[in-house]
Short mmCIF file of C-alpha atoms and ligand atoms in Angstrom, two decimals:
data_model
loop_
_atom_site.label_atom_id
_atom_site.label_comp_id
_atom_site.label_asym_id
_atom_site.label_seq_id
_atom_site.Cartn_x
_atom_site.Cartn_y
_atom_site.Cartn_z
CA UNK A 14 -16.25 8.05 -20.93
CA UNK A 15 -12.89 6.39 -21.46
CA UNK A 16 -10.85 6.18 -18.27
CA UNK A 17 -7.16 5.24 -18.41
CA UNK A 18 -6.12 3.73 -15.08
CA UNK A 19 -2.37 3.77 -14.40
CA UNK A 20 -1.21 1.25 -11.79
CA UNK A 21 2.08 -0.52 -11.25
CA UNK A 22 2.63 -2.01 -7.85
CA UNK A 23 1.25 -4.15 -5.07
CA UNK A 24 -0.85 -1.71 -3.04
CA UNK A 25 -2.26 -0.15 -6.22
CA UNK A 26 -3.53 -3.48 -7.46
CA UNK A 27 -5.41 -3.91 -4.18
CA UNK A 28 -6.91 -0.40 -4.43
CA UNK A 29 -7.93 -0.90 -8.07
CA UNK A 30 -9.79 -4.06 -7.03
CA UNK A 31 -12.30 -1.81 -5.23
CA UNK A 32 -12.92 0.36 -8.27
CA UNK A 33 -12.23 -1.19 -11.69
CA UNK A 34 -15.20 -3.53 -12.02
CA UNK A 35 -17.60 -0.89 -10.70
CA UNK A 36 -16.14 1.73 -13.02
CA UNK A 37 -16.78 -0.52 -16.01
CA UNK A 38 -20.54 -0.51 -15.39
CA UNK A 39 -20.79 3.03 -16.82
CA UNK A 40 -17.39 3.66 -18.38
CA UNK A 41 -14.85 2.19 -20.73
CA UNK A 42 -11.78 1.54 -18.54
CA UNK A 43 -8.32 0.67 -19.83
CA UNK A 44 -5.72 -0.52 -17.34
CA UNK A 45 -2.10 0.43 -17.99
CA UNK A 46 0.40 -1.55 -15.88
CA UNK A 47 3.64 0.40 -15.58
CA UNK A 48 5.67 -2.70 -14.68
CA UNK A 49 7.11 -1.13 -11.52
CA UNK A 50 6.34 -4.44 -9.80
CA UNK A 51 6.85 -7.37 -12.13
CA UNK A 52 7.38 -10.53 -10.03
CA UNK A 53 4.28 -12.74 -10.00
CA UNK A 54 4.12 -12.59 -6.21
CA UNK A 55 3.99 -8.77 -6.27
CA UNK A 56 1.72 -8.44 -9.29
CA UNK A 57 -0.04 -11.35 -11.03
CA UNK A 58 -1.28 -12.95 -7.81
CA UNK A 59 -3.37 -9.86 -7.03
CA UNK A 60 -5.06 -9.85 -10.44
CA UNK A 61 -5.84 -13.55 -10.04
CA UNK A 62 -7.09 -13.47 -6.46
CA UNK A 63 -8.97 -10.16 -6.52
CA UNK A 64 -10.54 -10.47 -9.97
CA UNK A 65 -8.97 -7.27 -11.30
CA UNK A 66 -9.41 -7.04 -15.09
CA UNK A 67 -6.19 -7.92 -16.95
CA UNK A 68 -4.04 -4.94 -17.94
CA UNK A 69 -4.69 -3.64 -21.46
CA UNK A 70 -1.12 -2.35 -21.74
CA UNK A 71 2.16 -3.29 -20.06
CA UNK A 72 4.87 -0.64 -20.01
CA UNK A 73 7.62 -2.84 -18.54
CA UNK A 74 9.27 0.07 -16.71
CA UNK A 75 11.06 -2.24 -14.24
CA UNK A 76 13.33 -1.25 -11.38
CA UNK A 77 15.79 1.62 -10.98
CA UNK A 78 16.30 4.87 -9.10
CA UNK A 79 13.14 6.85 -8.44
CA UNK A 80 14.09 9.35 -11.13
CA UNK A 81 15.07 6.81 -13.78
CA UNK A 82 12.02 4.65 -13.13
CA UNK A 83 9.61 7.62 -13.26
CA UNK A 84 11.28 8.91 -16.43
CA UNK A 85 10.85 5.56 -18.19
CA UNK A 86 7.18 5.52 -17.26
CA UNK A 87 6.63 9.08 -18.49
CA UNK A 88 8.24 8.29 -21.79
CA UNK A 89 6.08 5.21 -22.29
CA UNK A 90 2.86 6.90 -21.12
CA UNK A 91 2.98 9.95 -23.37
CA UNK A 92 2.38 8.15 -26.68
CA UNK A 93 -0.31 6.04 -25.02
CA UNK A 94 -2.34 9.17 -24.29
CA UNK A 95 -2.25 10.01 -27.99
CA UNK A 96 -3.23 6.50 -28.94
CA UNK A 97 -5.95 5.80 -26.35
CA UNK A 98 -7.34 9.34 -26.10
CA UNK A 99 -8.78 8.94 -22.60
CA UNK A 100 -11.27 11.41 -21.15
CA UNK A 101 -9.66 10.94 -17.75
CA UNK A 102 -6.53 9.42 -16.19
CA UNK A 103 -6.98 7.65 -12.85
CA UNK A 104 -4.09 7.13 -10.42
CA UNK A 105 -3.82 5.64 -6.92
CA UNK A 106 -1.64 6.21 -3.87
CA UNK A 107 1.88 7.59 -3.71
CA UNK A 108 4.31 5.60 -5.79
CA UNK A 109 6.42 6.48 -8.82
CA UNK A 110 3.64 5.01 -10.98
CA UNK A 111 1.20 7.49 -9.37
CA UNK A 112 3.39 10.47 -10.09
CA UNK A 113 4.07 9.40 -13.67
CA UNK A 114 0.35 8.99 -14.45
CA UNK A 115 -0.58 12.29 -12.80
CA UNK A 116 2.21 14.27 -14.44
CA UNK A 117 1.72 12.97 -17.96
CA UNK A 118 -2.03 13.71 -17.75
CA UNK A 119 -1.40 17.25 -16.48
CA UNK A 120 1.16 17.93 -19.19
CA UNK A 121 -1.27 16.76 -21.88
CA UNK A 122 -4.21 18.62 -20.26
CA UNK A 123 -6.18 15.40 -19.79
CA UNK A 124 -8.39 15.54 -16.66
CA UNK A 125 -7.12 13.31 -13.87
CA UNK A 126 -8.32 11.82 -10.60
CA UNK A 127 -6.17 10.78 -7.64
CA UNK A 128 -7.47 8.10 -5.27
CA UNK A 129 -5.96 8.34 -1.77
CA UNK A 130 -5.33 12.05 -2.21
CA UNK A 131 -4.36 14.32 0.68
CA UNK A 132 -2.37 11.81 2.74
CA UNK A 133 0.71 13.39 4.29
CA UNK A 134 3.52 12.23 6.56
CA UNK A 135 5.16 15.69 6.40
CA UNK A 136 8.47 13.90 5.86
CA UNK A 137 9.90 15.04 2.53
CA UNK A 138 12.73 12.51 2.84
CA UNK A 139 10.20 9.84 1.84
CA UNK A 140 9.90 9.45 -1.93
CA UNK A 141 6.21 8.71 -1.35
CA UNK A 142 5.63 12.11 0.28
CA UNK A 143 7.06 13.89 -2.74
CA UNK A 144 4.94 11.75 -5.05
CA UNK A 145 1.75 12.52 -3.07
CA UNK A 146 2.28 16.25 -2.90
CA UNK A 147 3.11 16.50 -6.60
CA UNK A 148 0.29 14.18 -7.70
CA UNK A 149 -2.23 16.23 -5.71
CA UNK A 150 -0.97 19.44 -7.30
CA UNK A 151 -1.28 17.87 -10.75
CA UNK A 152 -4.68 16.16 -10.48
CA UNK A 153 -8.12 17.72 -10.99
CA UNK A 154 -10.23 15.44 -8.79
CA UNK A 155 -8.78 14.62 -5.38
CA UNK A 156 -10.53 11.64 -3.80
CA UNK A 157 -9.71 11.50 -0.10
CA UNK A 158 -9.96 8.55 2.30
CA UNK A 159 -10.19 10.59 5.53
CA UNK A 160 -11.17 13.98 6.95
CA UNK A 161 -7.50 14.44 7.84
CA UNK A 162 -6.68 14.23 4.13
CA UNK A 163 -9.38 16.80 3.30
CA UNK A 164 -7.90 19.16 5.92
CA UNK A 165 -4.39 18.66 4.55
CA UNK A 166 -5.52 19.61 1.05
CA UNK A 167 -7.46 22.64 2.33
CA UNK A 168 -4.25 23.88 4.00
CA UNK A 169 -2.43 23.51 0.67
CA UNK A 170 -5.12 25.52 -1.13
CA UNK A 171 -6.52 22.43 -2.92
CA UNK A 172 -9.76 22.10 -0.93
CA UNK A 173 -12.02 22.88 -3.89
CA UNK A 174 -10.81 19.83 -5.80
CA UNK A 175 -11.17 17.48 -2.80
CA UNK A 176 -13.96 15.04 -1.96
CA UNK A 177 -14.25 12.60 0.94
CA UNK A 178 -14.96 9.10 -0.43
CA UNK A 179 -13.52 6.68 2.16
CA UNK A 180 -10.68 4.26 1.65
CA UNK A 181 -10.56 1.89 -1.33
CA UNK A 182 -8.22 -0.56 0.41
CA UNK A 183 -10.69 -0.84 3.29
CA UNK A 184 -13.39 -2.02 0.86
CA UNK A 185 -11.15 -4.83 -0.33
CA UNK A 186 -10.05 -6.04 3.09
CA UNK A 187 -13.63 -6.03 4.38
CA UNK A 188 -14.85 -7.89 1.29
CA UNK A 189 -12.07 -10.48 1.21
CA UNK A 190 -11.50 -11.18 4.93
CA UNK A 191 -14.24 -13.86 5.10
CA UNK A 192 -13.03 -15.36 1.79
CA UNK A 193 -9.46 -15.50 3.13
CA UNK A 194 -10.68 -17.14 6.35
CA UNK A 195 -12.37 -19.84 4.30
CA UNK A 196 -9.81 -20.43 1.55
CA UNK A 197 -6.35 -19.74 2.95
CA UNK A 198 -4.47 -22.59 4.64
CA UNK A 199 -1.45 -20.44 5.47
CA UNK A 200 -1.69 -20.87 9.25
CA UNK A 201 -1.74 -24.64 8.89
CA UNK A 202 1.15 -24.54 6.39
CA UNK A 203 3.32 -22.67 8.89
CA UNK A 204 2.00 -24.44 11.98
CA UNK A 205 0.66 -21.21 13.50
CA UNK A 206 -2.12 -20.87 16.06
CA UNK A 207 -4.48 -17.86 15.90
CA UNK A 208 -3.44 -15.17 18.39
CA UNK A 209 -0.06 -16.81 19.05
CA UNK A 210 2.23 -15.26 16.45
CA UNK A 211 3.36 -11.90 15.10
CA UNK A 212 3.19 -10.90 11.45
CA UNK A 213 5.82 -8.48 10.13
CA UNK A 214 6.47 -6.60 6.89
CA UNK A 215 9.18 -4.06 6.12
CA UNK A 216 10.22 -2.37 2.89
CA UNK A 217 10.47 1.43 3.31
CA UNK A 218 13.60 2.79 1.63
CA UNK A 219 14.27 4.85 4.79
CA UNK A 220 14.42 1.65 6.84
CA UNK A 221 16.23 -0.77 4.57
CA UNK A 222 18.49 1.25 2.24
CA UNK A 223 20.67 2.73 5.00
CA UNK A 224 22.87 -0.03 6.49
CA UNK A 225 22.85 1.46 10.01
CA UNK A 226 19.02 1.47 9.98
CA UNK A 227 18.87 -1.99 8.44
CA UNK A 228 21.03 -3.32 11.25
CA UNK A 229 18.67 -1.82 13.84
CA UNK A 230 15.89 -3.70 12.09
CA UNK A 231 17.83 -6.98 12.20
CA UNK A 232 18.51 -6.42 15.91
CA UNK A 233 14.82 -5.75 16.49
CA UNK A 234 13.86 -9.09 14.93
CA UNK A 235 16.60 -10.83 16.92
CA UNK A 236 15.09 -9.38 20.13
CA UNK A 237 11.46 -10.42 19.56
CA UNK A 238 11.64 -13.91 21.07
CA UNK A 239 8.14 -14.72 19.86
CA UNK A 240 6.92 -16.74 16.88
CA UNK A 241 7.00 -14.29 13.94
CA UNK A 242 6.31 -14.62 10.21
CA UNK A 243 8.14 -12.18 7.94
CA UNK A 244 7.11 -12.26 4.25
CA UNK A 245 10.11 -10.46 2.83
CA UNK A 246 9.74 -7.68 0.24
CA UNK A 247 12.34 -8.02 -2.57
CA UNK A 248 13.87 -4.61 -1.77
CA UNK A 249 14.52 -5.77 1.80
CA UNK A 250 15.81 -9.17 0.70
CA UNK A 251 18.25 -7.49 -1.70
CA UNK A 252 19.54 -5.10 0.99
CA UNK A 253 19.91 -7.90 3.57
CA UNK A 254 21.78 -10.06 1.09
CA UNK A 255 24.09 -7.19 0.13
CA UNK A 256 24.92 -6.59 3.81
CA UNK A 257 25.33 -10.34 4.50
CA UNK A 258 22.58 -10.24 7.14
CA UNK A 259 19.93 -12.50 5.63
CA UNK A 260 21.56 -15.51 7.33
CA UNK A 261 21.46 -13.64 10.62
CA UNK A 262 17.69 -13.35 10.31
CA UNK A 263 17.33 -16.95 9.17
CA UNK A 264 19.20 -18.09 12.29
CA UNK A 265 16.57 -16.50 14.58
CA UNK A 266 14.69 -19.58 15.75
CA UNK A 267 11.26 -18.04 16.30
CA UNK A 268 11.37 -16.14 13.00
CA UNK A 269 10.14 -17.58 9.68
CA UNK A 270 11.21 -15.63 6.60
CA UNK A 271 9.11 -16.28 3.50
CA UNK A 272 8.63 -14.86 0.01
CA UNK A 273 5.97 -12.14 -0.33
CA UNK A 274 2.53 -13.70 0.12
CA UNK A 275 -0.62 -13.51 -1.93
CA UNK A 276 -3.42 -11.28 -0.70
CA UNK A 277 -5.64 -14.00 0.76
CA UNK A 278 -2.83 -15.63 2.74
CA UNK A 279 -1.63 -12.26 3.97
CA UNK A 280 -5.11 -11.18 4.99
CA UNK A 281 -5.74 -14.39 6.92
CA UNK A 282 -2.40 -14.02 8.71
CA UNK A 283 -3.11 -10.36 9.49
CA UNK A 284 -6.52 -11.04 10.93
CA UNK A 285 -5.35 -13.90 13.20
CA UNK A 286 -2.02 -12.41 14.36
CA UNK A 287 -1.51 -11.37 17.98
CA UNK A 288 -0.02 -8.15 16.60
CA UNK A 289 1.52 -6.79 13.41
CA UNK A 290 4.88 -5.05 13.03
CA UNK A 291 5.12 -3.05 9.82
CA UNK A 292 6.34 0.03 8.00
CA UNK A 293 3.68 -0.37 5.30
CA UNK A 294 0.95 2.22 4.93
CA UNK A 295 -1.68 -0.25 3.73
CA UNK A 296 -0.91 -2.82 6.38
CA UNK A 297 -1.37 -0.30 9.24
CA UNK A 298 -4.89 0.34 7.97
CA UNK A 299 -5.66 -3.32 7.42
CA UNK A 300 -4.50 -4.14 10.96
CA UNK A 301 -7.04 -1.64 12.31
CA UNK A 302 -9.86 -2.96 10.15
CA UNK A 303 -9.07 -6.56 11.10
CA UNK A 304 -8.87 -5.66 14.82
CA UNK A 305 -5.19 -6.57 15.12
CA UNK A 306 -2.95 -4.25 17.19
CA UNK A 307 -0.20 -2.65 15.11
CA UNK A 308 3.35 -1.56 15.92
CA UNK A 309 4.62 0.75 13.21
CA UNK A 310 8.34 0.74 12.45
CA UNK A 311 8.38 4.42 11.49
CA UNK A 312 8.32 7.70 13.39
CA UNK A 313 5.52 9.22 11.29
CA UNK A 314 2.34 7.90 9.73
CA UNK A 315 -0.24 9.17 7.29
CA UNK A 316 -2.86 7.02 9.02
CA UNK A 317 -2.89 9.10 12.20
CA UNK A 318 -6.42 8.02 13.17
CA UNK A 319 -5.22 4.48 13.92
CA UNK A 320 -2.77 5.90 16.47
CA UNK A 321 -5.35 8.25 17.99
CA UNK A 322 -7.80 5.35 18.33
CA UNK A 323 -5.19 3.44 20.38
CA UNK A 324 -4.66 0.59 17.88
CA UNK A 325 -1.31 1.63 16.43
CA UNK A 326 1.97 2.71 18.10
CA UNK A 327 4.87 4.39 16.28
CA UNK A 328 8.21 3.04 17.51
CA UNK A 329 10.56 3.75 14.58
CA UNK A 330 13.34 1.10 14.77
CA UNK A 331 13.73 1.26 18.55
CA UNK A 332 13.65 -2.38 19.66
CA UNK A 333 12.88 -1.57 23.30
CA UNK A 334 9.96 0.63 22.27
CA UNK A 335 8.74 -2.17 19.98
CA UNK A 336 8.95 -4.75 22.78
CA UNK A 337 7.11 -2.36 25.15
CA UNK A 338 4.41 -1.72 22.54
CA UNK A 339 3.92 -5.47 22.13
CA UNK A 340 3.44 -5.83 25.89
CA UNK A 341 1.03 -2.94 26.41
CA UNK A 342 -2.58 -3.35 27.49
CA UNK A 343 -5.07 -4.45 24.85
CA UNK A 344 -6.36 -1.61 22.64
CA UNK A 345 -9.73 0.03 23.43
CA UNK A 346 -12.78 -2.10 22.66
CA UNK A 347 -14.27 0.80 20.77
CA UNK A 348 -13.07 0.99 17.17
CA UNK A 349 -14.56 3.98 15.35
CA UNK A 350 -15.39 3.61 11.64
CA UNK A 351 -12.40 5.45 10.18
CA UNK A 352 -12.21 4.46 6.55
CA UNK A 353 -15.66 4.57 5.03
CA UNK A 354 -17.08 1.18 5.97
CA UNK A 355 -16.58 -0.56 2.62
CA UNK A 356 -18.29 1.65 0.03
CA UNK A 357 -15.39 3.83 -1.12
CA UNK A 358 -15.34 2.10 -4.54
CA UNK A 359 -18.92 3.18 -5.23
CA UNK A 360 -18.27 6.71 -4.05
CA UNK A 361 -15.12 6.97 -6.18
CA UNK A 362 -17.05 5.85 -9.27
CA UNK A 363 -19.88 8.29 -8.51
CA UNK A 364 -17.41 11.16 -8.12
CA UNK A 365 -15.71 10.28 -11.42
CA UNK A 366 -19.06 10.02 -13.23
CA UNK A 367 -20.19 13.37 -11.83
CA UNK A 368 -16.90 15.00 -12.82
CA UNK A 369 -16.79 13.61 -16.35
CA UNK A 370 -20.47 14.41 -17.05
CA UNK A 371 -20.32 17.98 -15.67
CA UNK A 372 -20.94 20.63 -18.35
C1 UD1 B 27 7.35 0.80 -4.09
C2 UD1 B 27 6.86 2.19 -3.72
C3 UD1 B 27 6.41 2.22 -2.28
C4 UD1 B 27 5.39 1.13 -2.00
C5 UD1 B 27 5.95 -0.22 -2.44
C6 UD1 B 27 4.89 -1.26 -2.28
C7 UD1 B 27 7.94 4.11 -4.83
C8 UD1 B 27 8.92 5.22 -4.65
N1 UD1 B 27 7.94 3.18 -3.86
O1 UD1 B 27 8.50 0.54 -3.29
O2 UD1 B 27 5.80 3.47 -2.01
O3 UD1 B 27 5.11 1.11 -0.64
O4 UD1 B 27 6.32 -0.15 -3.82
O5 UD1 B 27 5.42 -2.53 -2.16
O6 UD1 B 27 7.24 4.08 -5.81
N2 UD1 B 27 11.89 -5.73 -7.02
C9 UD1 B 27 11.84 -7.05 -7.38
N3 UD1 B 27 10.73 -7.48 -8.05
C10 UD1 B 27 9.68 -6.67 -8.36
C11 UD1 B 27 9.75 -5.33 -7.99
C12 UD1 B 27 10.87 -4.87 -7.31
O7 UD1 B 27 12.75 -7.82 -7.13
O8 UD1 B 27 8.69 -7.15 -8.96
C13 UD1 B 27 13.07 -5.26 -6.26
C14 UD1 B 27 14.13 -4.59 -7.13
O9 UD1 B 27 15.38 -4.90 -6.59
C15 UD1 B 27 13.85 -3.12 -6.91
C16 UD1 B 27 13.36 -3.09 -5.47
O10 UD1 B 27 12.65 -4.29 -5.29
O11 UD1 B 27 14.98 -2.31 -7.12
C17 UD1 B 27 12.48 -1.91 -5.15
O12 UD1 B 27 11.35 -1.86 -6.03
P1 UD1 B 27 10.63 -0.46 -6.35
O13 UD1 B 27 9.40 -0.69 -7.14
O14 UD1 B 27 11.60 0.52 -6.88
O15 UD1 B 27 10.24 0.09 -4.92
P2 UD1 B 27 9.52 -0.60 -3.70
O16 UD1 B 27 10.49 -0.70 -2.58
O17 UD1 B 27 8.81 -1.82 -4.16
N1 UDP B 28 0.43 -7.62 1.13
C1 UDP B 28 0.32 -8.89 0.59
N2 UDP B 28 1.33 -9.80 0.81
C2 UDP B 28 2.44 -9.49 1.54
C3 UDP B 28 2.55 -8.18 2.09
C4 UDP B 28 1.53 -7.27 1.86
O1 UDP B 28 -0.69 -9.22 -0.04
O2 UDP B 28 3.32 -10.34 1.70
C5 UDP B 28 -0.63 -6.64 0.85
C6 UDP B 28 -1.27 -6.04 2.08
O3 UDP B 28 -2.34 -6.81 2.52
C7 UDP B 28 -1.72 -4.66 1.57
C8 UDP B 28 -0.68 -4.34 0.52
O4 UDP B 28 -0.04 -5.55 0.17
O5 UDP B 28 -2.98 -4.76 0.96
C9 UDP B 28 0.32 -3.35 1.07
O6 UDP B 28 1.36 -3.19 0.20
P1 UDP B 28 2.79 -2.65 0.62
O7 UDP B 28 3.00 -2.87 2.07
O8 UDP B 28 3.76 -3.26 -0.31
O9 UDP B 28 2.70 -1.11 0.25
P2 UDP B 28 2.28 0.22 1.02
O10 UDP B 28 0.87 0.07 1.46
O11 UDP B 28 3.24 0.42 2.14
O12 UDP B 28 2.47 1.28 -0.01
#
C-alpha cells in the first residue's frame, strides 16, 4: 500500500521516527513535510539524528495565523493527493499540519490514520485541542497512546475506530536515551552537573502570546534561583523580544538561555536534570519516562497519568506553586508502565497493515 505521511513540526518528526522505517518494510511510504517548522534546529536536526527518511515533498507552508497556515497547507496538499494517489494518509499529534492532513484526506475520501488520537485537555482555547478533536472526527483509524484516550473517544462516539497502541514518542526516547548518554556532550558544554540543574521549555500560545501571561513567566524564571537551562522556542523568543523582556531573562544569573537543542542533547539534559519545567506535551511524557520530576506550566494536561502517578505537578504560571513543586518530596519509587514500553511503532504499523488489507 502507498501511505502518505504528513508531518511538519518538531514533535511530529520525533513521532515519525518510531514508525517510518518500520512502515517501509511492508509499505511504500512518502513523507510530505508541510514546512510549518523550517529552521534547521526545529526540523533538519531531527531527520539527521533520528534517521527519519528524507521528505519526498516539501510544501513550504511557513508561519502565520493558525487559519492562514492551515489554509496554505490544505491548498498544497490537495493536488498532491491527485498526484501521489495514496491508499492512506497518516498524521500525528495535534498541530495545524495534523488537521490539514486529516481534513484533506477526509474531503477526498482517502482513508486516514491518526497517531496520538484521543488526547484531550478539554480546553478549547488551545488551538491544539481544536486540531485534535477535528482530526479524530475526520480520521478512520484512531491510534491511541493511552486507555484515557480510548475512553475519551468512546465518550465522543468514536470508540469503534479506536485502538490502543502505546505512545510513539515513548519508543523514541527509550531507544535514544542510551545513545544520547554516550554521544551528547551538552552537560560539559554548559558546565552542568547531573542532578544539579533544572531544564525548562515553554512555547504554548496561551503562555507566551498574552503579555500579562508572558510577564508571569519571566517573573517565574527570575524567582527560580537555581541553575536552569532554557532552550528557547522561536515563538517565545519573538514574543520576549517584542515585549523587550529577553534582556530581563538574560540578566538572570543562574539562567542560561540557548537556541532550541537537537534531540540527543535535549534528551541527555532531560534525563540528568533535577527537575523539568515545561508547557510541552511531549516533554511531560519524556520526563516521566526518563525518571525526572516534572513541573508543568499549564493548568491542564492531556498526559493525566503522569500527574496521577505523582511525577508531574500542574502549576500554571504561579511562581510560588512552581517553587513549592520543586521543593516537594521525591516522587514515588514506583513508576507504572504508562506508554506502551517502547513497541508502539510496531503496533501502529500492524494496525495500519490490518486496516489497509481488510476486505
Ligand atoms: C506548533 C504547534 C504546537 C506544537 C509546537 C511544537 C500548532 C497550532 N501549534 O507551535 O502544537 O507544540 O509547534 O514546537 O500547530 N518559527 C520560527 N522558525 C520555525 C518555525 C516557527 O522562527 O522554523 C516562529 C515563527 O515566528 C512562528 C512561531 O515560531 O510564527 C510559531 O510557529 P508555529 O509553527 O506557528 O507554532 P508553534 O508555536 O511552533
Ligand atoms: N525537544 C528538542 N529540543 C528542544 C526542546 C524539545 O529536541 O530544545 C524535543 C523534545 O525532546 C520532544 C519534542 O521536542 O521530543 C517536543 O516538542 P515540543 O515541546 O516543541 O512540542 P509538543 O510536544 O509540546 O507539541
